[in-house]
mmCIF file of C-alpha atoms and ligand atoms in Angstrom:
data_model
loop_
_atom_site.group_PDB
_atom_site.id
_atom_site.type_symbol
_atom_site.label_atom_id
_atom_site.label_comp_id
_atom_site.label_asym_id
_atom_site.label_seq_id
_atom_site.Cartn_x
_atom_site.Cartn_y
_atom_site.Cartn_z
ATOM 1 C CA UNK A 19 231.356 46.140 91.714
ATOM 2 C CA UNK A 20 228.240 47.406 93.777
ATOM 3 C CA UNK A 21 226.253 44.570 94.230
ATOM 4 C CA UNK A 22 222.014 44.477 93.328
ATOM 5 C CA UNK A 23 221.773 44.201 97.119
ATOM 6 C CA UNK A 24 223.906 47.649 97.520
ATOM 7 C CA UNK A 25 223.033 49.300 95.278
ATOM 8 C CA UNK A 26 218.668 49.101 95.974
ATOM 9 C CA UNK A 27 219.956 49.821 99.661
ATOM 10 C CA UNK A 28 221.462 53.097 98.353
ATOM 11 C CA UNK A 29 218.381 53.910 96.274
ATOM 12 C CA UNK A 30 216.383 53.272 100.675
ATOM 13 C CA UNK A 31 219.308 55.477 102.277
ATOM 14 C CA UNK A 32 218.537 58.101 99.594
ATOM 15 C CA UNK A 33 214.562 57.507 99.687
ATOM 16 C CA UNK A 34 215.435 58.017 103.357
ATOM 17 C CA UNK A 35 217.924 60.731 103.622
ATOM 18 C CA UNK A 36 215.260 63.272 101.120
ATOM 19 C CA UNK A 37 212.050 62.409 103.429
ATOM 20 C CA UNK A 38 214.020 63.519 106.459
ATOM 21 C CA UNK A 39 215.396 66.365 104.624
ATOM 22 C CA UNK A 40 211.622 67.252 103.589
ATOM 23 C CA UNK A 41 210.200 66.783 107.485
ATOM 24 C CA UNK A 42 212.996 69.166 108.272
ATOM 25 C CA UNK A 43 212.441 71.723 105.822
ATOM 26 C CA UNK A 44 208.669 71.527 106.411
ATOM 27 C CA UNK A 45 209.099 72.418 110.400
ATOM 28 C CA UNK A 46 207.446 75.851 111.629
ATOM 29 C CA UNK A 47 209.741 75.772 115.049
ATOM 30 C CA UNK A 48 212.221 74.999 116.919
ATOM 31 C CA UNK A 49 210.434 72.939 119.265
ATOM 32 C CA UNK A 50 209.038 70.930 116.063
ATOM 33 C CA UNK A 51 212.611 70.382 114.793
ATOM 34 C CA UNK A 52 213.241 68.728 118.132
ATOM 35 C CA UNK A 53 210.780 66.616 118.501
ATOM 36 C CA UNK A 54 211.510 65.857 114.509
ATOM 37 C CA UNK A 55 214.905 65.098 115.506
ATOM 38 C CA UNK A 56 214.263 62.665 117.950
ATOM 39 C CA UNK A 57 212.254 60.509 116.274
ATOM 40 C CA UNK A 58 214.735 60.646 113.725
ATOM 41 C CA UNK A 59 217.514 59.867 115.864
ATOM 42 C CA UNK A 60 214.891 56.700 117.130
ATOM 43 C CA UNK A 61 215.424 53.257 116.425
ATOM 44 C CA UNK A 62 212.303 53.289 113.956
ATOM 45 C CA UNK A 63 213.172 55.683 111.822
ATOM 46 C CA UNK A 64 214.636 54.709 108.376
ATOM 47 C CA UNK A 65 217.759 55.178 108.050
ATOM 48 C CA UNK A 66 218.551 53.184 111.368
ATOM 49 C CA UNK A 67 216.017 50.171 110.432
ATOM 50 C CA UNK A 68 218.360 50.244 107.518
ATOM 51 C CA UNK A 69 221.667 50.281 109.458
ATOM 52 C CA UNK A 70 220.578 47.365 111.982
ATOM 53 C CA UNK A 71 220.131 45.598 108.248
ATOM 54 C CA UNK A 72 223.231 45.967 107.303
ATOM 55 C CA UNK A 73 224.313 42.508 109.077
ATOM 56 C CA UNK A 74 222.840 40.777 106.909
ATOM 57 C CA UNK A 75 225.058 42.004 103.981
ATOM 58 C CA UNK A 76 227.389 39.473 103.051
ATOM 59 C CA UNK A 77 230.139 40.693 101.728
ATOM 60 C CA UNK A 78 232.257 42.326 103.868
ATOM 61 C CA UNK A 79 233.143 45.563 101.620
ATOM 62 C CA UNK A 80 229.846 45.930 100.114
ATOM 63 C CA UNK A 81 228.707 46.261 104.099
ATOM 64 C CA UNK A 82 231.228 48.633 104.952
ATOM 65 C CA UNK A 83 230.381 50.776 101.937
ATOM 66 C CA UNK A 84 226.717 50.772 102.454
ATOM 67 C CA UNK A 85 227.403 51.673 106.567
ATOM 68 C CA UNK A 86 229.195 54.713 104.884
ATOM 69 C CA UNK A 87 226.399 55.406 102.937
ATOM 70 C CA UNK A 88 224.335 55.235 105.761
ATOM 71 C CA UNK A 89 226.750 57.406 108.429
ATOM 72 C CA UNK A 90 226.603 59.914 105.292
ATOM 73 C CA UNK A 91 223.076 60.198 105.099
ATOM 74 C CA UNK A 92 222.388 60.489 108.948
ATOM 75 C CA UNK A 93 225.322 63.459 109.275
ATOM 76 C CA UNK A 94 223.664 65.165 106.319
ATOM 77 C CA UNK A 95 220.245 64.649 108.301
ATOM 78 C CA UNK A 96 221.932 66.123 111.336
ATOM 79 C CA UNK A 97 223.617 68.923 110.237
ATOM 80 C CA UNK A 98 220.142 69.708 108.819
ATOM 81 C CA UNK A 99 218.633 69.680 112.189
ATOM 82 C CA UNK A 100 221.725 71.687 113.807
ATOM 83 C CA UNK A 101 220.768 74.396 111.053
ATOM 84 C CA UNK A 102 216.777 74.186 111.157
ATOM 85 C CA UNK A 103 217.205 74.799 115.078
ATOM 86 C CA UNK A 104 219.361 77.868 114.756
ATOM 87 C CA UNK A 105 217.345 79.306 112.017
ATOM 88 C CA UNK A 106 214.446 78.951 114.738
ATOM 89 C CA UNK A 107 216.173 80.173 117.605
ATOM 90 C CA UNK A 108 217.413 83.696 115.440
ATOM 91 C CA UNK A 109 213.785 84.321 114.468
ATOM 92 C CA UNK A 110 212.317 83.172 117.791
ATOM 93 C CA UNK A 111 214.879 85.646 119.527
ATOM 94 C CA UNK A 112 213.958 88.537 117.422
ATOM 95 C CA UNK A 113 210.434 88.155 117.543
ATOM 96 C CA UNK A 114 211.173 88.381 121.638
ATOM 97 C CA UNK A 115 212.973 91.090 121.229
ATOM 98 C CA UNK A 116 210.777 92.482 119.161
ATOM 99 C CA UNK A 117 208.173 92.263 121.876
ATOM 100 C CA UNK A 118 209.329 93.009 125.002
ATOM 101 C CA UNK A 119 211.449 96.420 123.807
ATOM 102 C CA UNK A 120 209.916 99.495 124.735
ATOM 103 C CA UNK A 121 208.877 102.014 122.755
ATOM 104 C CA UNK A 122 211.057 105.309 124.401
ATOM 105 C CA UNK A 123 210.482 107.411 121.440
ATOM 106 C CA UNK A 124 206.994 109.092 122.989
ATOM 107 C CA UNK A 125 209.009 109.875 126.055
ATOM 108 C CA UNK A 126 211.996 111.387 124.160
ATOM 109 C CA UNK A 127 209.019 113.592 122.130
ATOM 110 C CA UNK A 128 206.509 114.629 124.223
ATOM 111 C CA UNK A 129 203.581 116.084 122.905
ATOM 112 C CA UNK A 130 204.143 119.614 124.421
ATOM 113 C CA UNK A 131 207.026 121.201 125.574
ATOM 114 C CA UNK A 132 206.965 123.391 128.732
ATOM 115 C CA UNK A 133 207.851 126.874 129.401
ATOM 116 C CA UNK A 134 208.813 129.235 132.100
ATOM 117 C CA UNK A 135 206.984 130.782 134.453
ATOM 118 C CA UNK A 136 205.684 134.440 133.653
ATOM 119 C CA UNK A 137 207.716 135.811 136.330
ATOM 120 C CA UNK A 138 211.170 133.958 135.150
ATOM 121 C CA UNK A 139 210.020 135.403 131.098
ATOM 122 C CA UNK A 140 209.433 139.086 132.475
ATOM 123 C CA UNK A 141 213.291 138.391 134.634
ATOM 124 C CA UNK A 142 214.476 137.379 131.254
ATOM 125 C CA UNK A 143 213.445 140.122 129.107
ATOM 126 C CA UNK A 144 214.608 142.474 131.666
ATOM 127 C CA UNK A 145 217.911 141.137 131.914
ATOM 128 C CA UNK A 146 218.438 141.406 128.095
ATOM 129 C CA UNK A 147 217.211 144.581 127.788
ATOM 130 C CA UNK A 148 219.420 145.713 130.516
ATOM 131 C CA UNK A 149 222.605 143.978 128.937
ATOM 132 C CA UNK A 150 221.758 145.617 125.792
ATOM 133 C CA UNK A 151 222.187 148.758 127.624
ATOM 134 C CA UNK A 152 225.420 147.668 128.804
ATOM 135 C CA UNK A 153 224.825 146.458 132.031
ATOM 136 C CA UNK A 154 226.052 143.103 133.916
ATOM 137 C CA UNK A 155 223.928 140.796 136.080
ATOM 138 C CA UNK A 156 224.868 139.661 139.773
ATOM 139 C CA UNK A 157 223.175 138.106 142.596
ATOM 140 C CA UNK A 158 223.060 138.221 146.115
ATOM 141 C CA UNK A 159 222.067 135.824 148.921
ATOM 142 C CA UNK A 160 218.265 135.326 149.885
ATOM 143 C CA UNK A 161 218.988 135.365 153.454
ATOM 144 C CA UNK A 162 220.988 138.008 154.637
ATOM 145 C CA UNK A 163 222.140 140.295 157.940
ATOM 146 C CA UNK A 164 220.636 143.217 159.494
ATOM 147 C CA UNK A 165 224.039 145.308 157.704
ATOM 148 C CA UNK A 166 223.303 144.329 154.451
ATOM 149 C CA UNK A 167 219.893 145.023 154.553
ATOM 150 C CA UNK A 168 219.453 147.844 156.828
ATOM 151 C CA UNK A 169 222.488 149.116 158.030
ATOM 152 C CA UNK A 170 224.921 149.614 154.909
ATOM 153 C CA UNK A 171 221.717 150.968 153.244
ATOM 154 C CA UNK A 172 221.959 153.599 155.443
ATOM 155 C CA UNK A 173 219.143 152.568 157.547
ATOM 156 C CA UNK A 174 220.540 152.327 161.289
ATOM 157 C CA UNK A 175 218.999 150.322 163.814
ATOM 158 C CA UNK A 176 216.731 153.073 164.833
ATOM 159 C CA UNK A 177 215.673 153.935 161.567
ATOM 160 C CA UNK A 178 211.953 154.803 161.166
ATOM 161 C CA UNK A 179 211.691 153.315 157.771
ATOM 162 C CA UNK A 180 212.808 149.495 159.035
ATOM 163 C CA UNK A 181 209.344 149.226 160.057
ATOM 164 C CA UNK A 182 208.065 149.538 156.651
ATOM 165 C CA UNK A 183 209.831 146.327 155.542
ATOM 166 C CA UNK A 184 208.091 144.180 157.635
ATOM 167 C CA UNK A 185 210.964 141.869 157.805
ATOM 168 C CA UNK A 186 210.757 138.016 158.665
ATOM 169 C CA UNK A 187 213.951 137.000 160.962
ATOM 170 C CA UNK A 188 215.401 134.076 160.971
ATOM 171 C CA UNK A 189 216.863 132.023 164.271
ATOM 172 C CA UNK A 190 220.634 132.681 163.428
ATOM 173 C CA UNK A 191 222.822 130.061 162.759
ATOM 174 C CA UNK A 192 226.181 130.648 164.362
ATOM 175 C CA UNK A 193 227.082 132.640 167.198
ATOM 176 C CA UNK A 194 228.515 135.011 165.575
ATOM 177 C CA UNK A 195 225.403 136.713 165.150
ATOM 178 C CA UNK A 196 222.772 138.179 167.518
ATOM 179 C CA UNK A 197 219.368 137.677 167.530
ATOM 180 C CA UNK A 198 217.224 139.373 164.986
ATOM 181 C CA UNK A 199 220.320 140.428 162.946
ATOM 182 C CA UNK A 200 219.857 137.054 159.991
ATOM 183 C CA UNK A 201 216.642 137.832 158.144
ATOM 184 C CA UNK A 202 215.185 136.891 154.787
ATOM 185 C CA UNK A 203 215.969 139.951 152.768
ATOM 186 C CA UNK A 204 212.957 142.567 152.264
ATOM 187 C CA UNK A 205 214.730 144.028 149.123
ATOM 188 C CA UNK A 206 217.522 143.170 146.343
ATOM 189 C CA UNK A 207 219.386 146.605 147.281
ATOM 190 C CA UNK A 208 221.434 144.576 149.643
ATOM 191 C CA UNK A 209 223.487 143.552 146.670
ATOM 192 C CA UNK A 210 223.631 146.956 145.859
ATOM 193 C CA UNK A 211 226.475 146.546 148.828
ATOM 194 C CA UNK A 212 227.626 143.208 147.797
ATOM 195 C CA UNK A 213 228.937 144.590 144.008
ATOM 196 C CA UNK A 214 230.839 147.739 145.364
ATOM 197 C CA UNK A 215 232.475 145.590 147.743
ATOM 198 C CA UNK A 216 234.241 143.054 145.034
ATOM 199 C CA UNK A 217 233.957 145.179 141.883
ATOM 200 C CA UNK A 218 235.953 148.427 141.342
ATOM 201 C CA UNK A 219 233.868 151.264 139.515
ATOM 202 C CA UNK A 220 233.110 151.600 136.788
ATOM 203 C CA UNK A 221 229.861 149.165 138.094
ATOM 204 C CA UNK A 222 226.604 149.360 135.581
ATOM 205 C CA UNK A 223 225.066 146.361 137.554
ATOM 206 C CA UNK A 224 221.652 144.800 137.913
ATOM 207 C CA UNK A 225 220.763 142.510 140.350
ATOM 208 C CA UNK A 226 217.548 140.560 139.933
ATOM 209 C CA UNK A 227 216.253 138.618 143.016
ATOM 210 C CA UNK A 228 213.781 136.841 145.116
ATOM 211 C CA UNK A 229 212.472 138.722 148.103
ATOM 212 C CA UNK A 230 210.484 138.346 151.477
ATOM 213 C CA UNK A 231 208.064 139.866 153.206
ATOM 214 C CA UNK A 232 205.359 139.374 156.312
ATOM 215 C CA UNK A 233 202.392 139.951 153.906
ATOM 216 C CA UNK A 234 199.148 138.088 154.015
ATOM 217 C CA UNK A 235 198.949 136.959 150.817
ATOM 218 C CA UNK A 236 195.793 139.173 148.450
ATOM 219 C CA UNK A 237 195.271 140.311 145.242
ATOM 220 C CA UNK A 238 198.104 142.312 145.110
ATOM 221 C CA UNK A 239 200.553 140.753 147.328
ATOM 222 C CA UNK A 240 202.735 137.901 148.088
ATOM 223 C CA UNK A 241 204.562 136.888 150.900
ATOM 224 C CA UNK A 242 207.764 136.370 148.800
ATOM 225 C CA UNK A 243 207.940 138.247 145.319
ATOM 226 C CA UNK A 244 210.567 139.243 142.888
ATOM 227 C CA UNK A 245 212.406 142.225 142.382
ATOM 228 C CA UNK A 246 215.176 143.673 139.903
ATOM 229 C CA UNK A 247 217.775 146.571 141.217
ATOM 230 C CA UNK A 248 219.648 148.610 139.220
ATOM 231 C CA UNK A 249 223.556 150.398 140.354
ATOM 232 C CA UNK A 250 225.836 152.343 138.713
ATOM 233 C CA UNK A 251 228.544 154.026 140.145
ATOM 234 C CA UNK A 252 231.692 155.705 138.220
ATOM 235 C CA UNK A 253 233.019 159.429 137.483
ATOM 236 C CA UNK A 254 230.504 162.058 137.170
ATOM 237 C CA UNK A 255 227.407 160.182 137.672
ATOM 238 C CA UNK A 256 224.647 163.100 137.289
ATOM 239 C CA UNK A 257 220.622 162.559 137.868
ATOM 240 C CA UNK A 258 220.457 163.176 134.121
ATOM 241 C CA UNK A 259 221.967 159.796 133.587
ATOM 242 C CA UNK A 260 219.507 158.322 135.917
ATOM 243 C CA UNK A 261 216.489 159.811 134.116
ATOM 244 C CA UNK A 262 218.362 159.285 130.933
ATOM 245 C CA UNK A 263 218.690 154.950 131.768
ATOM 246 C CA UNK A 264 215.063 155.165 133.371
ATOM 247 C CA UNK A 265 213.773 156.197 130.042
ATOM 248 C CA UNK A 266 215.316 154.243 127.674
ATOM 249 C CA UNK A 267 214.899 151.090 130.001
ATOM 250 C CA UNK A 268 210.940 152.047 129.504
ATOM 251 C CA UNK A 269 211.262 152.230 125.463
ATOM 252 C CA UNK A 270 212.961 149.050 125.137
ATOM 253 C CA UNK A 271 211.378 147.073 127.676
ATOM 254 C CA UNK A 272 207.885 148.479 126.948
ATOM 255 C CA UNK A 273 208.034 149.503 123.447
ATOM 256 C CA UNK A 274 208.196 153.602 122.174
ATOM 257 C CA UNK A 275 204.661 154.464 122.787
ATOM 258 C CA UNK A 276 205.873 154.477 126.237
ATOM 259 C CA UNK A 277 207.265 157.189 128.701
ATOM 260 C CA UNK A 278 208.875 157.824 132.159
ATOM 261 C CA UNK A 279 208.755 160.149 134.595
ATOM 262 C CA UNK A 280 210.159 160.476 137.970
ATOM 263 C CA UNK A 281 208.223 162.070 141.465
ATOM 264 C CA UNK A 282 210.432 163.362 144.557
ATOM 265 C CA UNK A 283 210.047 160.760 146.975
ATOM 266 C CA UNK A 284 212.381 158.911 150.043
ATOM 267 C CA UNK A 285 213.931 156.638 150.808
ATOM 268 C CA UNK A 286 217.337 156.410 152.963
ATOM 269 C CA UNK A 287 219.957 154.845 150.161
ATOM 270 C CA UNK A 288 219.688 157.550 147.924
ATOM 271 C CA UNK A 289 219.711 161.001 147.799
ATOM 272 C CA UNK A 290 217.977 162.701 146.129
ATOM 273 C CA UNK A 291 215.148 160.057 145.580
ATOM 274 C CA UNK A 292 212.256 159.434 143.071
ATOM 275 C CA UNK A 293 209.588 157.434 142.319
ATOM 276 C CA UNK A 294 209.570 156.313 138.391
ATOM 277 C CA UNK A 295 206.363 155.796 136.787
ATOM 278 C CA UNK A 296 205.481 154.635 132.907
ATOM 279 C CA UNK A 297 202.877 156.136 130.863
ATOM 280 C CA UNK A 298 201.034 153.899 129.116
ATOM 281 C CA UNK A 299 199.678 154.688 125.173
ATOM 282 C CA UNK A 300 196.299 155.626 127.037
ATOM 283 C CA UNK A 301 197.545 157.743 129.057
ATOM 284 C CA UNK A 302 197.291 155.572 132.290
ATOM 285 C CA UNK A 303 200.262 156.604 134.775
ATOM 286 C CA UNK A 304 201.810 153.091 136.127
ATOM 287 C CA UNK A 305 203.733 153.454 139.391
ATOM 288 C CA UNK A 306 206.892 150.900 138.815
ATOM 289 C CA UNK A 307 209.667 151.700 141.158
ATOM 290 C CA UNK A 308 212.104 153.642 143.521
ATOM 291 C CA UNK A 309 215.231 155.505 142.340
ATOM 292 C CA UNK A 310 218.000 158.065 143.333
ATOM 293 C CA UNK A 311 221.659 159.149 143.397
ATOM 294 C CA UNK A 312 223.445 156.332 145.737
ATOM 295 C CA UNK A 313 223.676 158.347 149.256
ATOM 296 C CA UNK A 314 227.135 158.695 150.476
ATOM 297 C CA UNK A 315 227.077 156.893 153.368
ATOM 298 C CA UNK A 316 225.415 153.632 151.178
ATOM 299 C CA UNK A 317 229.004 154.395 148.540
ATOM 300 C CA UNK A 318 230.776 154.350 151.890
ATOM 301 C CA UNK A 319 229.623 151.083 153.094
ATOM 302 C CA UNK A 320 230.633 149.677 149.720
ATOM 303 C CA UNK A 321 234.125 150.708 150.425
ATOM 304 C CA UNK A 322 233.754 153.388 147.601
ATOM 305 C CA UNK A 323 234.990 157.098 148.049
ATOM 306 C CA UNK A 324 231.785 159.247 147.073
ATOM 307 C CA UNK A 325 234.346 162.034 146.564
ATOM 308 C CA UNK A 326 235.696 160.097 143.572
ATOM 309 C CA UNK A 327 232.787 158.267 142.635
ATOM 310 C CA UNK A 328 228.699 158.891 141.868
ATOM 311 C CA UNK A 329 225.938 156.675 141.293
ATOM 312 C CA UNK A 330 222.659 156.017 140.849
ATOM 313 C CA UNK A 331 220.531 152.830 141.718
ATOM 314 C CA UNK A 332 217.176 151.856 141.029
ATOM 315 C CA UNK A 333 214.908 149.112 142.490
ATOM 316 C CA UNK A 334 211.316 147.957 141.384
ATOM 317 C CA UNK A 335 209.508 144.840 141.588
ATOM 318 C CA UNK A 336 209.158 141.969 138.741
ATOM 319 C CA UNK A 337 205.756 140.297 139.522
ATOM 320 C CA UNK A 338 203.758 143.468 139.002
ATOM 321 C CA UNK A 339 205.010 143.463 135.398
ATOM 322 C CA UNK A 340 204.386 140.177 135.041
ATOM 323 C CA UNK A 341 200.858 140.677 136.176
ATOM 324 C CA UNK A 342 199.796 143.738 134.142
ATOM 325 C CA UNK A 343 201.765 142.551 130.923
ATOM 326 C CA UNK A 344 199.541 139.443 130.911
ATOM 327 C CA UNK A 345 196.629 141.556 132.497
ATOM 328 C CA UNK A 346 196.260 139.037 135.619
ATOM 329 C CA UNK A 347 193.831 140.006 137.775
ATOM 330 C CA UNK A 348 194.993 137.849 141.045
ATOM 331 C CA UNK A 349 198.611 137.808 141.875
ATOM 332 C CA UNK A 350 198.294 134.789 144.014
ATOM 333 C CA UNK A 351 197.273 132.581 140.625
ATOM 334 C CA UNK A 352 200.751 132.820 139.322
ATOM 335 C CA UNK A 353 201.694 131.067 142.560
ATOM 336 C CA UNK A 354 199.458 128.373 143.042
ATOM 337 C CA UNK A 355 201.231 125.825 140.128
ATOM 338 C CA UNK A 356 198.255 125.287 138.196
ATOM 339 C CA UNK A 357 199.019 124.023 135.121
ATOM 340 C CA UNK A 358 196.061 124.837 132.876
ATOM 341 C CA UNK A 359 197.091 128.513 134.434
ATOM 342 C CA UNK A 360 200.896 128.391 133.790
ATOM 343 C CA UNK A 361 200.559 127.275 130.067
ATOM 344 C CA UNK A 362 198.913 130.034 128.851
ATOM 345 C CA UNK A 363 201.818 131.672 128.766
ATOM 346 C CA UNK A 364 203.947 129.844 126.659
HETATM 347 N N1 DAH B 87 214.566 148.799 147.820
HETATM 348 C C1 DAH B 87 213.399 149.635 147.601
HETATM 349 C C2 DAH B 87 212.157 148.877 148.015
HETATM 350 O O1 DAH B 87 212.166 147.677 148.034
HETATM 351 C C3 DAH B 87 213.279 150.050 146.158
HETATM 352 C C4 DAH B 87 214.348 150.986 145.754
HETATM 353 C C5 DAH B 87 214.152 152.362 145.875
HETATM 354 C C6 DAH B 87 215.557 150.531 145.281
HETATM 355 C C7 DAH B 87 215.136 153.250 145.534
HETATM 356 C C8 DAH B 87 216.552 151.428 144.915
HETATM 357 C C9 DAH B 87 216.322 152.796 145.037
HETATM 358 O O2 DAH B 87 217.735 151.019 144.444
HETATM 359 O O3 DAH B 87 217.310 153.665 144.684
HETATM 360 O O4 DAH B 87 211.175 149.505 148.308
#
């Protein structure tokens, strides 16, 4: 039978046990519930005044029930704690989180996406509208030798028309090859040379490319500029086909208002040559490119029999087009990176 003594010390331990509970449940932090904790833990709080009481409690069962009572109350008041802190710590973690992440979403969205350069759009158009006439794309190295350039072209050391390419040389880089025989290429017919040596005919090839010459830079010309060459060699290859590709290249690229014609000209890979020119809607005449049958000795450099085989090949340059498509007045702005320039074009 629980004594009077017992049983008003069970009414303190609860009285005790449900105001710590209450300080516990009323803490805001973590570092509150510690410093909550300890005083609870302290020799003045209530439930230990009440356990260094419990000597003077006679009987010796009714004191071992009422330290139970007690040990009950302050593991309830603990585990309280244990689970107040970690509440803290979850929310206190988050909210760190929360602030120190960084925001990566404006950098995977920016506010404007870029685009390609004029010159790379007009490359791109041309390409398409040359695989839509059933042609393939290849490419050739920017810096070359003297035979790719000159001499498999048909253009011998002492060719007259060499001069006209005023070609930048390069030191070259292995022994193998004499002075002033590595240059930057003037022209993208080199690959011209390149295809009919590692394809067999039928070729229908076009070989887009960055080339160089010793220009001072002006309105009008760069120093290094882009240009697009055209080859096809196979059975029967007449002038009519070339004049036949020229113009439909001209309708598709430019639209149908458009027209081609071709003037005799020279030039020593081809033979006959022409110049091709568009006519705009208004009647303007646009000089674009050269253009001929693929001279023998060129198909002969390519390892190709010109008894079996014809061709044709054309050659005209990219940055013009870009120029007067998006009526440009100074070919040097398209090189100078400015941004507020380049966007335009988007
Ligand atoms: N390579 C010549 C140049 O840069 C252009 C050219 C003319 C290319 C006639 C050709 C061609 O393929 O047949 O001036």
């Amino acid at each position: 039978m629980p004594s009077d003594e017992t049983s008003d010390l069970g009414a303190q331990v609860e009285a005790a046990r449900s105001a710590a509970m209450s300080l516990i449940t009323g803490t805001t932090s973590a570092a509150e519930v510690a410093k909550i904790g300890g005083e609870l833990a302290g020799k003045k709080s209530a439930l230990n005044t009440l356990r260094s009481g419990l000597g003077k409690i006679q009987d010796p069962e009714a004191r071992k029930s009422a330290g139970q009572l007690i040990n009950e109350a302050s593991q309830q008041v603990d585990a309280a704690l244990q689970q107040r802190i970690a509440e803290f710590l979850v929310l206190e973690r988050a909210s760190q989180v929360a602030s120190e992440s960084l925001d990566l979403t404006e950098f995977a969205t920016p506010s404007r996406r870029g685009n390609s350069h004029i010159v790379t759009q007009a490359m791109e158009r041309l390409e398409d509208v040359f695989i839509g006439l059933g042609f393939q794309i290849a490419e050739g190295p920017e810096v070359e030798t003297d035979f790719y350039n000159f001499e498999a072209l048909n253009m011998p050391r002492t060719h007259p028309a060499r001069s006209e390419f005023d070609t930048m040389f390069i030191e070259p880089f292995s022994k193998d090859h004499e002075p002033n025989t590595v240059l930057l290429r003037t022209h993208t017919s080199p690959v011209q040379i390149r295809v009919m040596q590692t394809w067999e005919p039928p070729i229908y090839a076009v070989m887009p490319g960055r080339v160089f010459r010793r220009d001072t830079p002006d309105a009008t010309h760069m120093p290094v500029f882009h240009q697009i060459e055209g080859l096809v060699v196979d059975r029967d290859i007449t002038f009519a086909h070339l004049a036949g590709i020229i113009e439909a290249f001209t309708k598709a690229f430019f639209g149908n208002e458009f027209t081609s014609r071709l003037r005799p000209s020279f030039f020593p890979f081809t033979e006959p040559s022409a110049e091709f020119d568009i006519k705009r809607p208004n009647g303007d005449w646009i000089e674009l490119g050269g253009c001929g049958m693929v001279h023998p000795n060129v198909l002969r450099a390519g390892g190709i029999d010109p008894d079996e085989f014809t061709g044709f090949a054309f050659g005209f340059g990219i940055d013009r087009m870009a120029k007067e498509r998006h009526n440009v007045e100074d070919i040097r702005e398209m090189y100078t990176n400015d941004l507020r320039f380049l966007r335009q074009f988007s």
